[in-house]
């Protein structure tokens, strides 16, 4: 699970409240830190913790301080996420206690956005039907025929992912689908197939791949801006709300 440096709460005026929010997340261990750059969430640090020292809040990754700020100068919206708590990963639904965590977050009055790759459809549906998520963002890696290749698997059972897609398409919760486009892994046929698979979706985002040291495979590159727009046009006849991120 990823813990981001911003959350949301209705009353941001009280300094006492901001200190209370800071204490709630103090000493929490984190697996990684994410930051939105050019519309795409990117990993900027792995492993670490959140700490309160005097009147400052510090976010550590290894020995580096990734964020340092005066609590008195921060809104609660800077202590938690502007849109609420983002439960992300890795795959957050891999954690069997994800639902229990969201129940606790709900008691604090926060909205919840859930990021998932769709591999645990039963847990996803259970969380949504329990009213524990306001918005779901599902990563759809590629067309069915190229899915295994894209995730680096020899074989892959797509049934759970397809089940999650079908559930979200029913509109039980607000949602988006998104695909990170990689020049070596995606082509016109990929997006024509994705358009058929996700037809009628509320929102679909094509995210431009960002080469970084943290990617799982070397030798991958980002498609050109012109190529991204071409792929978006291929999808639009079946998914009207299509946008490009990362350009």
PDB file of C-alpha atoms in Angstrom:
ATOM      1  CA  UNK A   1       0.000   0.000   0.000  1.00  0.00           C
ATOM      2  CA  UNK A   2       1.234   3.465  -0.811  1.00  0.00           C
ATOM      3  CA  UNK A   3       0.818   6.330   1.620  1.00  0.00           C
ATOM      4  CA  UNK A   4       0.700   9.709  -0.043  1.00  0.00           C
ATOM      5  CA  UNK A   5       1.572  13.004   1.592  1.00  0.00           C
ATOM      6  CA  UNK A   6      -1.816  14.646   1.124  1.00  0.00           C
ATOM      7  CA  UNK A   7      -5.272  13.797   2.524  1.00  0.00           C
ATOM      8  CA  UNK A   8      -8.604  15.667   2.876  1.00  0.00           C
ATOM      9  CA  UNK A   9     -10.813  16.806   5.727  1.00  0.00           C
ATOM     10  CA  UNK A  10     -13.632  19.338   5.898  1.00  0.00           C
ATOM     11  CA  UNK A  11     -12.319  21.571   8.682  1.00  0.00           C
ATOM     12  CA  UNK A  12      -8.827  22.824   7.872  1.00  0.00           C
ATOM     13  CA  UNK A  13      -8.841  25.983   9.971  1.00  0.00           C
ATOM     14  CA  UNK A  14      -7.728  24.627  13.321  1.00  0.00           C
ATOM     15  CA  UNK A  15      -4.038  24.305  14.134  1.00  0.00           C
ATOM     16  CA  UNK A  16      -4.964  21.760  16.792  1.00  0.00           C
ATOM     17  CA  UNK A  17      -6.692  19.707  14.138  1.00  0.00           C
ATOM     18  CA  UNK A  18      -3.666  19.844  11.842  1.00  0.00           C
ATOM     19  CA  UNK A  19      -1.461  18.670  14.697  1.00  0.00           C
ATOM     20  CA  UNK A  20      -3.909  15.862  15.401  1.00  0.00           C
ATOM     21  CA  UNK A  21      -3.772  14.762  11.749  1.00  0.00           C
ATOM     22  CA  UNK A  22       0.014  14.877  11.810  1.00  0.00           C
ATOM     23  CA  UNK A  23       0.161  12.725  14.937  1.00  0.00           C
ATOM     24  CA  UNK A  24      -2.183  10.186  13.348  1.00  0.00           C
ATOM     25  CA  UNK A  25       0.281   9.495  10.550  1.00  0.00           C
ATOM     26  CA  UNK A  26       3.456   9.936  12.603  1.00  0.00           C
ATOM     27  CA  UNK A  27       5.750   6.885  12.718  1.00  0.00           C
ATOM     28  CA  UNK A  28       3.835   5.154   9.942  1.00  0.00           C
ATOM     29  CA  UNK A  29       5.982   2.909   7.792  1.00  0.00           C
ATOM     30  CA  UNK A  30       5.651   3.329   4.049  1.00  0.00           C
ATOM     31  CA  UNK A  31       6.634   1.014   1.212  1.00  0.00           C
ATOM     32  CA  UNK A  32       7.026   3.789  -1.319  1.00  0.00           C
ATOM     33  CA  UNK A  33       6.225   7.439  -1.938  1.00  0.00           C
ATOM     34  CA  UNK A  34       4.345   8.567  -5.024  1.00  0.00           C
ATOM     35  CA  UNK A  35       4.130  11.965  -6.643  1.00  0.00           C
ATOM     36  CA  UNK A  36       1.995  13.100  -9.573  1.00  0.00           C
ATOM     37  CA  UNK A  37       4.176  14.460 -12.373  1.00  0.00           C
ATOM     38  CA  UNK A  38       2.657  15.526 -15.679  1.00  0.00           C
ATOM     39  CA  UNK A  39      -0.579  13.792 -14.743  1.00  0.00           C
ATOM     40  CA  UNK A  40       1.049  10.430 -13.940  1.00  0.00           C
ATOM     41  CA  UNK A  41       1.753   8.980 -10.506  1.00  0.00           C
ATOM     42  CA  UNK A  42       5.456   8.166 -10.240  1.00  0.00           C
ATOM     43  CA  UNK A  43       7.511   6.512  -7.518  1.00  0.00           C
ATOM     44  CA  UNK A  44       9.985   9.003  -6.044  1.00  0.00           C
ATOM     45  CA  UNK A  45      11.166   6.937  -3.068  1.00  0.00           C
ATOM     46  CA  UNK A  46      10.970   3.391  -1.721  1.00  0.00           C
ATOM     47  CA  UNK A  47      10.755   2.417   1.926  1.00  0.00           C
ATOM     48  CA  UNK A  48      10.667   4.917   4.753  1.00  0.00           C
ATOM     49  CA  UNK A  49       8.488   6.514   7.360  1.00  0.00           C
ATOM     50  CA  UNK A  50       6.654   9.650   8.458  1.00  0.00           C
ATOM     51  CA  UNK A  51       7.963  11.435  11.530  1.00  0.00           C
ATOM     52  CA  UNK A  52       7.065  14.458  13.653  1.00  0.00           C
ATOM     53  CA  UNK A  53       9.986  16.468  15.027  1.00  0.00           C
ATOM     54  CA  UNK A  54       9.173  19.524  17.073  1.00  0.00           C
ATOM     55  CA  UNK A  55       6.656  21.401  14.902  1.00  0.00           C
ATOM     56  CA  UNK A  56       7.693  19.806  11.621  1.00  0.00           C
ATOM     57  CA  UNK A  57       6.461  16.811   9.690  1.00  0.00           C
ATOM     58  CA  UNK A  58       9.122  14.863   7.775  1.00  0.00           C
ATOM     59  CA  UNK A  59       8.721  12.125   5.212  1.00  0.00           C
ATOM     60  CA  UNK A  60      11.779   9.879   4.948  1.00  0.00           C
ATOM     61  CA  UNK A  61      12.812   7.414   2.275  1.00  0.00           C
ATOM     62  CA  UNK A  62      15.952   5.543   3.287  1.00  0.00           C
ATOM     63  CA  UNK A  63      18.088   8.331   4.759  1.00  0.00           C
ATOM     64  CA  UNK A  64      16.659  11.050   2.517  1.00  0.00           C
ATOM     65  CA  UNK A  65      14.043  13.573   3.562  1.00  0.00           C
ATOM     66  CA  UNK A  66      11.527  13.760   0.702  1.00  0.00           C
ATOM     67  CA  UNK A  67       9.218  16.255   2.384  1.00  0.00           C
ATOM     68  CA  UNK A  68       9.721  18.690   5.240  1.00  0.00           C
ATOM     69  CA  UNK A  69       7.160  21.268   6.328  1.00  0.00           C
ATOM     70  CA  UNK A  70       5.929  23.224   9.328  1.00  0.00           C
ATOM     71  CA  UNK A  71       2.697  21.759  10.648  1.00  0.00           C
ATOM     72  CA  UNK A  72       1.433  25.244  11.525  1.00  0.00           C
ATOM     73  CA  UNK A  73       1.791  26.273   7.883  1.00  0.00           C
ATOM     74  CA  UNK A  74      -0.008  23.264   6.444  1.00  0.00           C
ATOM     75  CA  UNK A  75      -3.675  22.661   5.779  1.00  0.00           C
ATOM     76  CA  UNK A  76      -5.111  19.272   6.601  1.00  0.00           C
ATOM     77  CA  UNK A  77      -5.436  18.933   2.827  1.00  0.00           C
ATOM     78  CA  UNK A  78      -1.653  18.896   2.665  1.00  0.00           C
ATOM     79  CA  UNK A  79      -1.422  16.269   5.379  1.00  0.00           C
ATOM     80  CA  UNK A  80      -3.825  13.954   3.616  1.00  0.00           C
ATOM     81  CA  UNK A  81      -4.954  13.909  -0.119  1.00  0.00           C
ATOM     82  CA  UNK A  82      -6.968  16.806  -1.610  1.00  0.00           C
ATOM     83  CA  UNK A  83      -9.464  14.264  -2.871  1.00  0.00           C
ATOM     84  CA  UNK A  84      -9.274  11.942   0.123  1.00  0.00           C
ATOM     85  CA  UNK A  85      -7.173   8.927   0.928  1.00  0.00           C
ATOM     86  CA  UNK A  86      -5.629   7.109  -2.036  1.00  0.00           C
ATOM     87  CA  UNK A  87      -5.217   3.383  -1.449  1.00  0.00           C
ATOM     88  CA  UNK A  88      -2.673   2.292  -4.008  1.00  0.00           C
ATOM     89  CA  UNK A  89       0.191  -0.108  -4.480  1.00  0.00           C
ATOM     90  CA  UNK A  90       1.580  -2.441  -5.774  1.00  0.00           C
ATOM     91  CA  UNK A  91      -1.845  -4.008  -5.628  1.00  0.00           C
ATOM     92  CA  UNK A  92      -3.652  -2.856  -2.455  1.00  0.00           C
ATOM     93  CA  UNK A  93      -6.297  -5.592  -2.658  1.00  0.00           C
ATOM     94  CA  UNK A  94      -3.516  -8.147  -2.241  1.00  0.00           C
ATOM     95  CA  UNK A  95      -3.715  -7.141   1.436  1.00  0.00           C
ATOM     96  CA  UNK A  96      -6.544  -9.146   3.054  1.00  0.00           C
ATOM     97  CA  UNK A  97      -7.156  -6.351   5.583  1.00  0.00           C
ATOM     98  CA  UNK A  98      -7.669  -3.636   2.947  1.00  0.00           C
ATOM     99  CA  UNK A  99     -11.401  -3.498   3.693  1.00  0.00           C
ATOM    100  CA  UNK A 100     -10.824  -3.137   7.437  1.00  0.00           C
ATOM    101  CA  UNK A 101      -8.371  -0.300   6.794  1.00  0.00           C
ATOM    102  CA  UNK A 102     -10.894   1.496   4.604  1.00  0.00           C
ATOM    103  CA  UNK A 103     -13.559   1.132   7.296  1.00  0.00           C
ATOM    104  CA  UNK A 104     -11.265   2.967   9.721  1.00  0.00           C
ATOM    105  CA  UNK A 105     -10.552   5.663   7.143  1.00  0.00           C
ATOM    106  CA  UNK A 106     -14.298   6.082   6.580  1.00  0.00           C
ATOM    107  CA  UNK A 107     -14.894   6.704  10.285  1.00  0.00           C
ATOM    108  CA  UNK A 108     -12.583   9.738   9.954  1.00  0.00           C
ATOM    109  CA  UNK A 109     -14.809  11.165   7.239  1.00  0.00           C
ATOM    110  CA  UNK A 110     -12.415  10.839   4.297  1.00  0.00           C
ATOM    111  CA  UNK A 111     -13.297  10.127   0.698  1.00  0.00           C
ATOM    112  CA  UNK A 112     -11.471   7.119  -0.747  1.00  0.00           C
ATOM    113  CA  UNK A 113      -9.941   6.512  -4.167  1.00  0.00           C
ATOM    114  CA  UNK A 114      -8.880   2.933  -4.794  1.00  0.00           C
ATOM    115  CA  UNK A 115      -6.207   2.027  -7.350  1.00  0.00           C
ATOM    116  CA  UNK A 116      -6.270  -1.570  -8.547  1.00  0.00           C
ATOM    117  CA  UNK A 117      -5.091  -3.842 -11.341  1.00  0.00           C
ATOM    118  CA  UNK A 118      -8.311  -5.850 -11.116  1.00  0.00           C
ATOM    119  CA  UNK A 119      -6.786  -9.162 -10.068  1.00  0.00           C
ATOM    120  CA  UNK A 120      -9.031  -9.494  -6.987  1.00  0.00           C
ATOM    121  CA  UNK A 121     -12.567  -8.910  -8.323  1.00  0.00           C
ATOM    122  CA  UNK A 122     -14.358 -10.371  -5.307  1.00  0.00           C
ATOM    123  CA  UNK A 123     -12.530  -8.059  -2.879  1.00  0.00           C
ATOM    124  CA  UNK A 124     -13.108  -5.109  -5.199  1.00  0.00           C
ATOM    125  CA  UNK A 125     -16.833  -5.771  -5.382  1.00  0.00           C
ATOM    126  CA  UNK A 126     -17.072  -6.347  -1.626  1.00  0.00           C
ATOM    127  CA  UNK A 127     -15.378  -3.009  -0.868  1.00  0.00           C
ATOM    128  CA  UNK A 128     -17.527  -1.118  -3.370  1.00  0.00           C
ATOM    129  CA  UNK A 129     -20.807  -2.664  -2.229  1.00  0.00           C
ATOM    130  CA  UNK A 130     -19.906  -1.887   1.383  1.00  0.00           C
ATOM    131  CA  UNK A 131     -19.584   1.783   0.393  1.00  0.00           C
ATOM    132  CA  UNK A 132     -15.881   1.935   1.260  1.00  0.00           C
ATOM    133  CA  UNK A 133     -14.664   3.466  -2.023  1.00  0.00           C
ATOM    134  CA  UNK A 134     -15.891   6.587  -3.801  1.00  0.00           C
ATOM    135  CA  UNK A 135     -13.800   6.156  -6.924  1.00  0.00           C
ATOM    136  CA  UNK A 136     -11.890   3.264  -8.489  1.00  0.00           C
ATOM    137  CA  UNK A 137      -9.018   3.645 -10.949  1.00  0.00           C
ATOM    138  CA  UNK A 138      -8.240   0.367 -12.681  1.00  0.00           C
ATOM    139  CA  UNK A 139      -5.076  -0.231 -14.672  1.00  0.00           C
ATOM    140  CA  UNK A 140      -5.732  -2.189 -17.850  1.00  0.00           C
ATOM    141  CA  UNK A 141      -2.275  -3.040 -19.101  1.00  0.00           C
ATOM    142  CA  UNK A 142      -3.007  -3.942 -22.710  1.00  0.00           C
ATOM    143  CA  UNK A 143      -5.322  -5.838 -25.031  1.00  0.00           C
ATOM    144  CA  UNK A 144      -6.125  -9.405 -23.973  1.00  0.00           C
ATOM    145  CA  UNK A 145      -3.764 -10.982 -26.510  1.00  0.00           C
ATOM    146  CA  UNK A 146      -0.788  -8.895 -25.324  1.00  0.00           C
ATOM    147  CA  UNK A 147      -1.600  -8.757 -21.614  1.00  0.00           C
ATOM    148  CA  UNK A 148       0.763 -11.514 -20.488  1.00  0.00           C
ATOM    149  CA  UNK A 149       3.622 -10.063 -22.512  1.00  0.00           C
ATOM    150  CA  UNK A 150       3.035  -6.604 -21.035  1.00  0.00           C
ATOM    151  CA  UNK A 151       3.147  -7.805 -17.425  1.00  0.00           C
ATOM    152  CA  UNK A 152       6.123 -10.086 -18.057  1.00  0.00           C
ATOM    153  CA  UNK A 153       4.291 -13.374 -17.651  1.00  0.00           C
ATOM    154  CA  UNK A 154       4.481 -16.516 -19.787  1.00  0.00           C
ATOM    155  CA  UNK A 155       0.807 -17.266 -19.150  1.00  0.00           C
ATOM    156  CA  UNK A 156      -1.888 -15.225 -17.434  1.00  0.00           C
ATOM    157  CA  UNK A 157      -5.448 -15.985 -16.403  1.00  0.00           C
ATOM    158  CA  UNK A 158      -7.389 -12.933 -17.562  1.00  0.00           C
ATOM    159  CA  UNK A 159     -10.689 -14.080 -16.031  1.00  0.00           C
ATOM    160  CA  UNK A 160     -10.290 -12.101 -12.761  1.00  0.00           C
ATOM    161  CA  UNK A 161      -9.276  -8.949 -14.633  1.00  0.00           C
ATOM    162  CA  UNK A 162     -12.184  -9.322 -17.051  1.00  0.00           C
ATOM    163  CA  UNK A 163     -14.525  -9.822 -14.079  1.00  0.00           C
ATOM    164  CA  UNK A 164     -13.320  -6.545 -12.540  1.00  0.00           C
ATOM    165  CA  UNK A 165     -13.760  -4.736 -15.859  1.00  0.00           C
ATOM    166  CA  UNK A 166     -17.310  -6.050 -16.178  1.00  0.00           C
ATOM    167  CA  UNK A 167     -18.155  -5.054 -12.613  1.00  0.00           C
ATOM    168  CA  UNK A 168     -16.937  -1.481 -13.049  1.00  0.00           C
ATOM    169  CA  UNK A 169     -18.732  -1.117 -16.381  1.00  0.00           C
ATOM    170  CA  UNK A 170     -21.998  -1.732 -14.524  1.00  0.00           C
ATOM    171  CA  UNK A 171     -21.493   1.649 -12.841  1.00  0.00           C
ATOM    172  CA  UNK A 172     -21.897   0.629  -9.204  1.00  0.00           C
ATOM    173  CA  UNK A 173     -19.148   3.110  -8.300  1.00  0.00           C
ATOM    174  CA  UNK A 174     -17.538   6.009 -10.140  1.00  0.00           C
ATOM    175  CA  UNK A 175     -14.435   4.818 -11.955  1.00  0.00           C
ATOM    176  CA  UNK A 176     -11.840   5.170 -14.665  1.00  0.00           C
ATOM    177  CA  UNK A 177      -9.768   2.783 -16.721  1.00  0.00           C
ATOM    178  CA  UNK A 178      -6.206   3.683 -17.647  1.00  0.00           C
ATOM    179  CA  UNK A 179      -3.441   2.217 -19.768  1.00  0.00           C
ATOM    180  CA  UNK A 180       0.211   3.214 -19.611  1.00  0.00           C
ATOM    181  CA  UNK A 181       1.266   3.285 -23.248  1.00  0.00           C
ATOM    182  CA  UNK A 182       4.725   1.932 -24.084  1.00  0.00           C
ATOM    183  CA  UNK A 183       6.147   2.167 -27.592  1.00  0.00           C
ATOM    184  CA  UNK A 184       7.443  -1.419 -27.575  1.00  0.00           C
ATOM    185  CA  UNK A 185       4.291  -2.964 -26.095  1.00  0.00           C
ATOM    186  CA  UNK A 186       1.368  -1.145 -27.688  1.00  0.00           C
ATOM    187  CA  UNK A 187       0.219  -0.577 -31.257  1.00  0.00           C
ATOM    188  CA  UNK A 188      -2.959   0.314 -33.166  1.00  0.00           C
ATOM    189  CA  UNK A 189      -4.334  -3.217 -32.778  1.00  0.00           C
ATOM    190  CA  UNK A 190      -3.836  -2.990 -28.998  1.00  0.00           C
ATOM    191  CA  UNK A 191      -6.033   0.069 -28.670  1.00  0.00           C
ATOM    192  CA  UNK A 192      -8.685  -1.123 -31.093  1.00  0.00           C
ATOM    193  CA  UNK A 193      -8.995  -4.256 -28.967  1.00  0.00           C
ATOM    194  CA  UNK A 194      -9.016  -2.208 -25.756  1.00  0.00           C
ATOM    195  CA  UNK A 195     -11.832  -0.064 -27.184  1.00  0.00           C
ATOM    196  CA  UNK A 196     -13.917  -3.210 -27.719  1.00  0.00           C
ATOM    197  CA  UNK A 197     -13.105  -4.551 -24.248  1.00  0.00           C
ATOM    198  CA  UNK A 198     -13.880  -1.300 -22.426  1.00  0.00           C
ATOM    199  CA  UNK A 199     -16.687  -0.094 -24.687  1.00  0.00           C
ATOM    200  CA  UNK A 200     -19.072   2.293 -22.936  1.00  0.00           C
ATOM    201  CA  UNK A 201     -16.670   3.112 -20.106  1.00  0.00           C
ATOM    202  CA  UNK A 202     -17.173   6.436 -18.320  1.00  0.00           C
ATOM    203  CA  UNK A 203     -13.541   7.515 -18.573  1.00  0.00           C
ATOM    204  CA  UNK A 204     -10.406   6.161 -20.155  1.00  0.00           C
ATOM    205  CA  UNK A 205      -6.923   7.600 -19.767  1.00  0.00           C
ATOM    206  CA  UNK A 206      -3.936   6.791 -21.930  1.00  0.00           C
ATOM    207  CA  UNK A 207      -0.867   7.506 -19.830  1.00  0.00           C
ATOM    208  CA  UNK A 208       2.472   8.142 -21.474  1.00  0.00           C
ATOM    209  CA  UNK A 209       5.173   5.811 -20.202  1.00  0.00           C
ATOM    210  CA  UNK A 210       7.902   7.583 -18.237  1.00  0.00           C
ATOM    211  CA  UNK A 211      11.308   5.830 -18.412  1.00  0.00           C
ATOM    212  CA  UNK A 212      12.745   5.567 -14.903  1.00  0.00           C
ATOM    213  CA  UNK A 213      15.210   3.429 -12.971  1.00  0.00           C
ATOM    214  CA  UNK A 214      12.284   1.846 -11.104  1.00  0.00           C
ATOM    215  CA  UNK A 215      10.635   0.209 -14.148  1.00  0.00           C
ATOM    216  CA  UNK A 216      10.656  -3.571 -14.258  1.00  0.00           C
ATOM    217  CA  UNK A 217      12.206  -3.927 -17.700  1.00  0.00           C
ATOM    218  CA  UNK A 218      15.027  -2.115 -19.482  1.00  0.00           C
ATOM    219  CA  UNK A 219      14.837  -0.883 -23.068  1.00  0.00           C
ATOM    220  CA  UNK A 220      11.297   0.515 -22.982  1.00  0.00           C
ATOM    221  CA  UNK A 221      10.464   3.942 -24.355  1.00  0.00           C
ATOM    222  CA  UNK A 222       7.620   6.443 -24.460  1.00  0.00           C
ATOM    223  CA  UNK A 223       5.432   6.797 -27.563  1.00  0.00           C
ATOM    224  CA  UNK A 224       5.467  10.133 -29.361  1.00  0.00           C
ATOM    225  CA  UNK A 225       2.782  12.687 -28.584  1.00  0.00           C
ATOM    226  CA  UNK A 226       1.404  12.242 -32.109  1.00  0.00           C
ATOM    227  CA  UNK A 227       1.135   8.482 -31.576  1.00  0.00           C
ATOM    228  CA  UNK A 228      -0.734   8.948 -28.290  1.00  0.00           C
ATOM    229  CA  UNK A 229      -3.266  11.224 -29.982  1.00  0.00           C
ATOM    230  CA  UNK A 230      -3.675   8.684 -32.781  1.00  0.00           C
ATOM    231  CA  UNK A 231      -4.430   5.925 -30.290  1.00  0.00           C
ATOM    232  CA  UNK A 232      -6.890   8.158 -28.444  1.00  0.00           C
ATOM    233  CA  UNK A 233      -8.785   8.727 -31.692  1.00  0.00           C
ATOM    234  CA  UNK A 234      -8.942   4.971 -32.304  1.00  0.00           C
ATOM    235  CA  UNK A 235     -10.628   4.480 -28.923  1.00  0.00           C
ATOM    236  CA  UNK A 236     -13.059   7.428 -28.973  1.00  0.00           C
ATOM    237  CA  UNK A 237     -15.774   5.859 -31.148  1.00  0.00           C
ATOM    238  CA  UNK A 238     -16.500   3.407 -28.328  1.00  0.00           C
ATOM    239  CA  UNK A 239     -15.319   5.375 -25.264  1.00  0.00           C
ATOM    240  CA  UNK A 240     -16.212   9.049 -25.577  1.00  0.00           C
ATOM    241  CA  UNK A 241     -14.365  10.392 -22.496  1.00  0.00           C
ATOM    242  CA  UNK A 242     -10.769   9.692 -23.509  1.00  0.00           C
ATOM    243  CA  UNK A 243      -7.855  11.770 -22.287  1.00  0.00           C
ATOM    244  CA  UNK A 244      -4.067  11.592 -22.477  1.00  0.00           C
ATOM    245  CA  UNK A 245      -1.870  11.992 -19.409  1.00  0.00           C
ATOM    246  CA  UNK A 246       1.806  12.763 -19.251  1.00  0.00           C
ATOM    247  CA  UNK A 247       2.292  15.101 -22.208  1.00  0.00           C
TER     248      UNK A 247
END
